[in-house]
Amino acid sequence: MFDPAAEHPYPDSPRPDAPPAPHPLLAPVLGLLGTWRGRGEGGYPTLDGDFAYGQEVVFSHDGRPFLRYEARAWLLDADGAPLRPAARESGWWRLQPERRVEALITQPTGIAEIAVGQVGEGTVDLSTHNVALTPTAKDVTATRRRYTLADDGALTFAFDLAAVGRPLQHHLSASLRRTR
């Protein structure tokens, strides 16, 4: 009999060497598994100026051919101290044959994205396929996300955005380190 108070019977794994075994389609992205933290910089023409932020990204799996994805960010002051929460999103990356990936990403600000892309050697490049917006969400029409595992062990992140009538352009970049 299932005991709801007990440990989850199918926990996610943030590591390729811990159970459950990763699905074979996850092979090209196993290096992303885990929790990553770091700092970044951002800006956009509709904002008052450039800003610094902290970011945490978590990738895990449950043995099926997709990654669970969570990201959160917080603004930093000039001394690097946290000011307030910023962006937050969660979703799923569905790995396909031939190193293709489909991602479903939602944000609490009323934005839901479907992105498609390719996995290369140490890289994932995702671009917008569709964006759905709630009636009060900011007008976002396209995004591009690039994740690169660097030789020094860092995970770099770059995010381009097309929003509020502006064309696709650089918005965020960060360098993250695995914390677990």
One Martini backbone bead per residue (centre of mass of N, CA, C, O) as a GRO file, in nm:
protein
  180
    1MET     BB    1   0.098   0.035   0.021
    2PHE     BB    2   0.063   0.365  -0.009
    3ASP     BB    3   0.267   0.622   0.147
    4PRO     BB    4   0.250   0.967   0.151
    5ALA     BB    5   0.484   1.006   0.384
    6ALA     BB    6   0.682   0.884   0.215
    7GLU     BB    7   0.903   0.836   0.010
    8HIS     BB    8   0.949   0.869  -0.302
    9PRO     BB    9   0.936   0.612  -0.542
   10TYR     BB   10   1.044   0.841  -0.784
   11PRO     BB   11   1.314   0.990  -0.786
   12ASP     BB   12   1.518   1.226  -0.861
   13SER     BB   13   1.821   1.283  -1.052
   14PRO     BB   14   2.135   1.482  -1.039
   15ARG     BB   15   2.283   1.209  -1.145
   16PRO     BB   16   2.429   0.962  -1.349
   17ASP     BB   17   2.530   0.763  -1.084
   18ALA     BB   18   2.230   0.763  -0.995
   19PRO     BB   19   1.940   0.671  -0.913
   20PRO     BB   20   1.827   0.642  -1.189
   21ALA     BB   21   1.888   0.550  -1.486
   22PRO     BB   22   1.957   0.691  -1.765
   23HIS     BB   23   1.849   0.760  -2.052
   24PRO     BB   24   1.999   0.731  -2.356
   25LEU     BB   25   1.904   1.021  -2.467
   26LEU     BB   26   2.077   1.178  -2.230
   27ALA     BB   27   2.382   1.160  -2.296
   28PRO     BB   28   2.440   1.466  -2.412
   29VAL     BB   29   2.330   1.591  -2.098
   30LEU     BB   30   2.474   1.479  -1.835
   31GLY     BB   31   2.656   1.737  -1.763
   32LEU     BB   32   2.398   1.905  -1.641
   33LEU     BB   33   2.364   1.761  -1.399
   34GLY     BB   34   2.237   1.953  -1.138
   35THR     BB   35   2.372   2.225  -0.950
   36TRP     BB   36   2.376   2.575  -1.040
   37ARG     BB   37   2.595   2.863  -0.969
   38GLY     BB   38   2.582   3.233  -1.011
   39ARG     BB   39   2.668   3.498  -1.232
   40GLY     BB   40   2.528   3.800  -1.389
   41GLU     BB   41   2.421   3.984  -1.684
   42GLY     BB   42   2.198   4.262  -1.777
   43GLY     BB   43   1.970   4.378  -2.045
   44TYR     BB   44   1.744   4.637  -2.187
   45PRO     BB   45   1.589   4.890  -2.355
   46THR     BB   46   1.335   4.894  -2.134
   47LEU     BB   47   1.545   4.949  -1.925
   48ASP     BB   48   1.728   5.153  -1.709
   49GLY     BB   49   1.955   4.919  -1.698
   50ASP     BB   50   2.196   4.750  -1.594
   51PHE     BB   51   2.258   4.418  -1.437
   52ALA     BB   52   2.290   4.212  -1.155
   53TYR     BB   53   2.301   3.847  -1.101
   54GLY     BB   54   2.168   3.562  -0.966
   55GLN     BB   55   2.199   3.193  -1.022
   56GLU     BB   56   1.985   2.896  -1.051
   57VAL     BB   57   2.037   2.559  -1.178
   58VAL     BB   58   1.827   2.262  -1.239
   59PHE     BB   59   1.907   1.917  -1.315
   60SER     BB   60   1.692   1.632  -1.383
   61HIS     BB   61   1.582   1.281  -1.338
   62ASP     BB   62   1.366   0.957  -1.386
   63GLY     BB   63   1.465   0.771  -1.656
   64ARG     BB   64   1.362   0.939  -1.866
   65PRO     BB   65   1.368   1.140  -2.183
   66PHE     BB   66   1.400   1.379  -1.949
   67LEU     BB   67   1.432   1.703  -1.816
   68ARG     BB   68   1.446   1.875  -1.533
   69TYR     BB   69   1.369   2.231  -1.496
   70GLU     BB   70   1.533   2.494  -1.301
   71ALA     BB   71   1.500   2.857  -1.243
   72ARG     BB   72   1.675   3.122  -1.063
   73ALA     BB   73   1.665   3.475  -0.970
   74TRP     BB   74   1.869   3.760  -0.848
   75LEU     BB   75   1.932   4.059  -0.746
   76LEU     BB   76   2.221   4.277  -0.736
   77ASP     BB   77   2.435   4.465  -0.592
   78ALA     BB   78   2.741   4.624  -0.603
   79ASP     BB   79   2.838   4.397  -0.369
   80GLY     BB   80   2.653   4.119  -0.422
   81ALA     BB   81   2.387   4.157  -0.287
   82PRO     BB   82   2.079   4.076  -0.228
   83LEU     BB   83   1.764   4.232  -0.320
   84ARG     BB   84   1.576   4.039  -0.516
   85PRO     BB   85   1.368   3.878  -0.682
   86ALA     BB   86   1.331   3.741  -1.003
   87ALA     BB   87   1.353   3.511  -1.201
   88ARG     BB   88   1.130   3.229  -1.297
   89GLU     BB   89   1.156   2.870  -1.386
   90SER     BB   90   0.997   2.584  -1.554
   91GLY     BB   91   1.052   2.234  -1.679
   92TRP     BB   92   1.106   2.057  -1.997
   93TRP     BB   93   1.334   1.828  -2.153
   94ARG     BB   94   1.306   1.671  -2.472
   95LEU     BB   95   1.462   1.403  -2.589
   96GLN     BB   96   1.589   1.320  -2.911
   97PRO     BB   97   1.679   1.212  -3.178
   98GLU     BB   98   1.961   1.353  -3.310
   99ARG     BB   99   1.994   1.582  -3.078
  100ARG     BB  100   1.717   1.664  -3.005
  101VAL     BB  101   1.515   1.939  -2.859
  102GLU     BB  102   1.242   1.987  -2.629
  103ALA     BB  103   1.087   2.274  -2.469
  104LEU     BB  104   0.920   2.344  -2.154
  105ILE     BB  105   0.845   2.682  -2.040
  106THR     BB  106   0.769   2.843  -1.728
  107GLN     BB  107   0.619   3.143  -1.589
  108PRO     BB  108   0.475   3.344  -1.335
  109THR     BB  109   0.423   3.589  -1.562
  110GLY     BB  110   0.263   3.428  -1.813
  111ILE     BB  111   0.485   3.239  -1.954
  112ALA     BB  112   0.493   3.011  -2.242
  113GLU     BB  113   0.732   2.784  -2.375
  114ILE     BB  114   0.841   2.662  -2.695
  115ALA     BB  115   1.134   2.480  -2.764
  116VAL     BB  116   1.400   2.431  -3.005
  117GLY     BB  117   1.683   2.197  -3.073
  118GLN     BB  118   2.034   2.140  -3.005
  119VAL     BB  119   2.289   1.901  -2.938
  120GLY     BB  120   2.614   1.926  -2.858
  121GLU     BB  121   2.935   1.962  -2.762
  122GLY     BB  122   2.847   2.107  -2.468
  123THR     BB  123   2.564   2.196  -2.607
  124VAL     BB  124   2.270   2.417  -2.598
  125ASP     BB  125   2.014   2.511  -2.847
  126LEU     BB  126   1.737   2.735  -2.801
  127SER     BB  127   1.427   2.803  -2.977
  128THR     BB  128   1.148   2.937  -3.066
  129HIS     BB  129   0.819   2.809  -3.147
  130ASN     BB  130   0.639   2.907  -2.891
  131VAL     BB  131   0.408   3.154  -2.742
  132ALA     BB  132   0.237   3.194  -2.432
  133LEU     BB  133  -0.014   3.424  -2.298
  134THR     BB  134  -0.137   3.599  -2.075
  135PRO     BB  135  -0.324   3.886  -2.054
  136THR     BB  136  -0.078   4.020  -1.844
  137ALA     BB  137   0.160   3.969  -2.007
  138LYS     BB  138   0.436   4.011  -2.149
  139ASP     BB  139   0.550   4.079  -2.473
  140VAL     BB  140   0.651   3.775  -2.604
  141THR     BB  141   0.803   3.631  -2.914
  142ALA     BB  142   1.117   3.556  -2.836
  143THR     BB  143   1.385   3.306  -2.793
  144ARG     BB  144   1.729   3.236  -2.670
  145ARG     BB  145   1.922   2.948  -2.562
  146ARG     BB  146   2.256   2.902  -2.412
  147TYR     BB  147   2.451   2.612  -2.334
  148THR     BB  148   2.789   2.582  -2.185
  149LEU     BB  149   3.052   2.360  -2.146
  150ALA     BB  150   3.340   2.423  -2.009
  151ASP     BB  151   3.667   2.331  -1.955
  152ASP     BB  152   3.650   2.458  -1.642
  153GLY     BB  153   3.330   2.368  -1.552
  154ALA     BB  154   3.150   2.567  -1.667
  155LEU     BB  155   2.827   2.727  -1.705
  156THR     BB  156   2.701   2.883  -1.975
  157PHE     BB  157   2.474   3.167  -2.026
  158ALA     BB  158   2.240   3.263  -2.290
  159PHE     BB  159   1.996   3.538  -2.351
  160ASP     BB  160   1.743   3.599  -2.579
  161LEU     BB  161   1.511   3.879  -2.668
  162ALA     BB  162   1.161   3.929  -2.768
  163ALA     BB  163   1.003   4.241  -2.672
  164VAL     BB  164   0.797   4.498  -2.679
  165GLY     BB  165   0.878   4.537  -3.005
  166ARG     BB  166   1.147   4.391  -3.001
  167PRO     BB  167   1.410   4.243  -3.110
  168LEU     BB  168   1.625   4.005  -3.111
  169GLN     BB  169   1.831   4.010  -2.807
  170HIS     BB  170   2.031   4.069  -2.570
  171HIS     BB  171   1.992   4.001  -2.199
  172LEU     BB  172   2.164   3.740  -2.090
  173SER     BB  173   2.446   3.640  -1.867
  174ALA     BB  174   2.632   3.345  -1.740
  175SER     BB  175   2.827   3.195  -1.468
  176LEU     BB  176   2.845   2.854  -1.368
  177ARG     BB  177   2.854   2.630  -1.081
  178ARG     BB  178   2.883   2.339  -0.936
  179THR     BB  179   2.727   2.231  -0.616
  180ARG     BB  180   2.582   1.913  -0.693
   0.00000   0.00000   0.00000
